[in-house]
Short mmCIF file of C-alpha atoms in Angstrom, two decimals:
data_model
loop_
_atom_site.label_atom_id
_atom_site.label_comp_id
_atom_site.label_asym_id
_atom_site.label_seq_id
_atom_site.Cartn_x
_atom_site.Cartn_y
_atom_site.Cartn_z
CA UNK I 22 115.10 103.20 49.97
CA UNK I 23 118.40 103.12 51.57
CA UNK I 24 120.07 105.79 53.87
CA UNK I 25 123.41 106.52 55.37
CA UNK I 26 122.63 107.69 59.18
CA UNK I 27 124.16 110.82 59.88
CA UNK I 28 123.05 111.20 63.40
CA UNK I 29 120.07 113.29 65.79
CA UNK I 30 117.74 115.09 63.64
CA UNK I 31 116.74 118.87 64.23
CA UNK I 32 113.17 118.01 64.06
CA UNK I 33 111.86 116.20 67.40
CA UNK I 34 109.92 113.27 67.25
CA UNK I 35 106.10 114.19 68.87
CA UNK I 36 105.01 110.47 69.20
CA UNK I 37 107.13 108.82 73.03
CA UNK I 38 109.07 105.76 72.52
CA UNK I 39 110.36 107.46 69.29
CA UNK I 40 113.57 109.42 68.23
CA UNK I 41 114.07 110.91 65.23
CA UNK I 42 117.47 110.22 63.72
CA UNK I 43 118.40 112.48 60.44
CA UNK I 44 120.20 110.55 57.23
CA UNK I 45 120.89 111.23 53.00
CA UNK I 46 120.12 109.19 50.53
CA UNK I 47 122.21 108.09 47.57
CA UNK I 48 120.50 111.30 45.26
CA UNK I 49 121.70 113.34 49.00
CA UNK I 50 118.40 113.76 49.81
CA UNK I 51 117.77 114.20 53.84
CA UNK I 52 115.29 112.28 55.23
CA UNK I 53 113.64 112.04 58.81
CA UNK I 54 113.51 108.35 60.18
CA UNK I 55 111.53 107.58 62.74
CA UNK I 56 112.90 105.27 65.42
CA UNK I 57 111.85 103.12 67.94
CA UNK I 58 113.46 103.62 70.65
CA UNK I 59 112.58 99.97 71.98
CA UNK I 60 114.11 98.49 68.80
CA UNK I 61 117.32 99.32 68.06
CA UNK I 62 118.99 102.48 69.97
CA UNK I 63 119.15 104.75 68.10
CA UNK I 64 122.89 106.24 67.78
CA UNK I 65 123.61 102.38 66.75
CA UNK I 66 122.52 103.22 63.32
CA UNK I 67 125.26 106.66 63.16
CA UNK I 68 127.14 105.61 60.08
CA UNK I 69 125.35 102.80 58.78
CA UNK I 70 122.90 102.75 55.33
CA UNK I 71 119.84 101.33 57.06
CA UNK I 72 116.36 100.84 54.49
CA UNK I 73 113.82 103.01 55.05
CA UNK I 74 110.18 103.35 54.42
CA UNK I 75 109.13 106.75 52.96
CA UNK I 76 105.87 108.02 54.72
CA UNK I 77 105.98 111.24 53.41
CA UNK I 78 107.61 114.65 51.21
CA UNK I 79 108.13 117.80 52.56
CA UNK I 80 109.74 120.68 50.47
CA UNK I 81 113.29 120.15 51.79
CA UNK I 82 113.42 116.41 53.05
CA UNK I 83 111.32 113.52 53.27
CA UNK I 84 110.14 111.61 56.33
CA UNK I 85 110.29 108.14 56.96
CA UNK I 86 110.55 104.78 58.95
CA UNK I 87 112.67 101.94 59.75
CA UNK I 88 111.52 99.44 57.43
#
């Protein structure tokens, strides 16, 4: 699915190596991505609609990965 960046998210990545960057979707939906930090950095992606791999829904959001 693909998601505009909007920047840091609230929620803090438990996992090192790994940010958590917070972005919408087209239906402005928010989603967590996961980020390796090794990868890409991570405020790179502020502004851009990057694809993403949905790992899993919460209530509010839904959580996913660079894909």
């Amino acid at each position: 699915i693909d998601v505009l960046v909007e920047g840091l998210s609230p929620r803090q990545a438990t996992k090192p190596g790994i940010m958590q960057m917070q972005g919408r979707t087209d239906k402005n939906v928010i989603v967590n991505i996961d980020v390796k930090t090794q990868r890409v950095m991570p405020y790179s992606l502020v502004g851009q609609i990057v694809p993403v791999k949905i790992i899993r829904a919460r209530a509010h959001s839904l959580a996913g990965a660079l894909s």
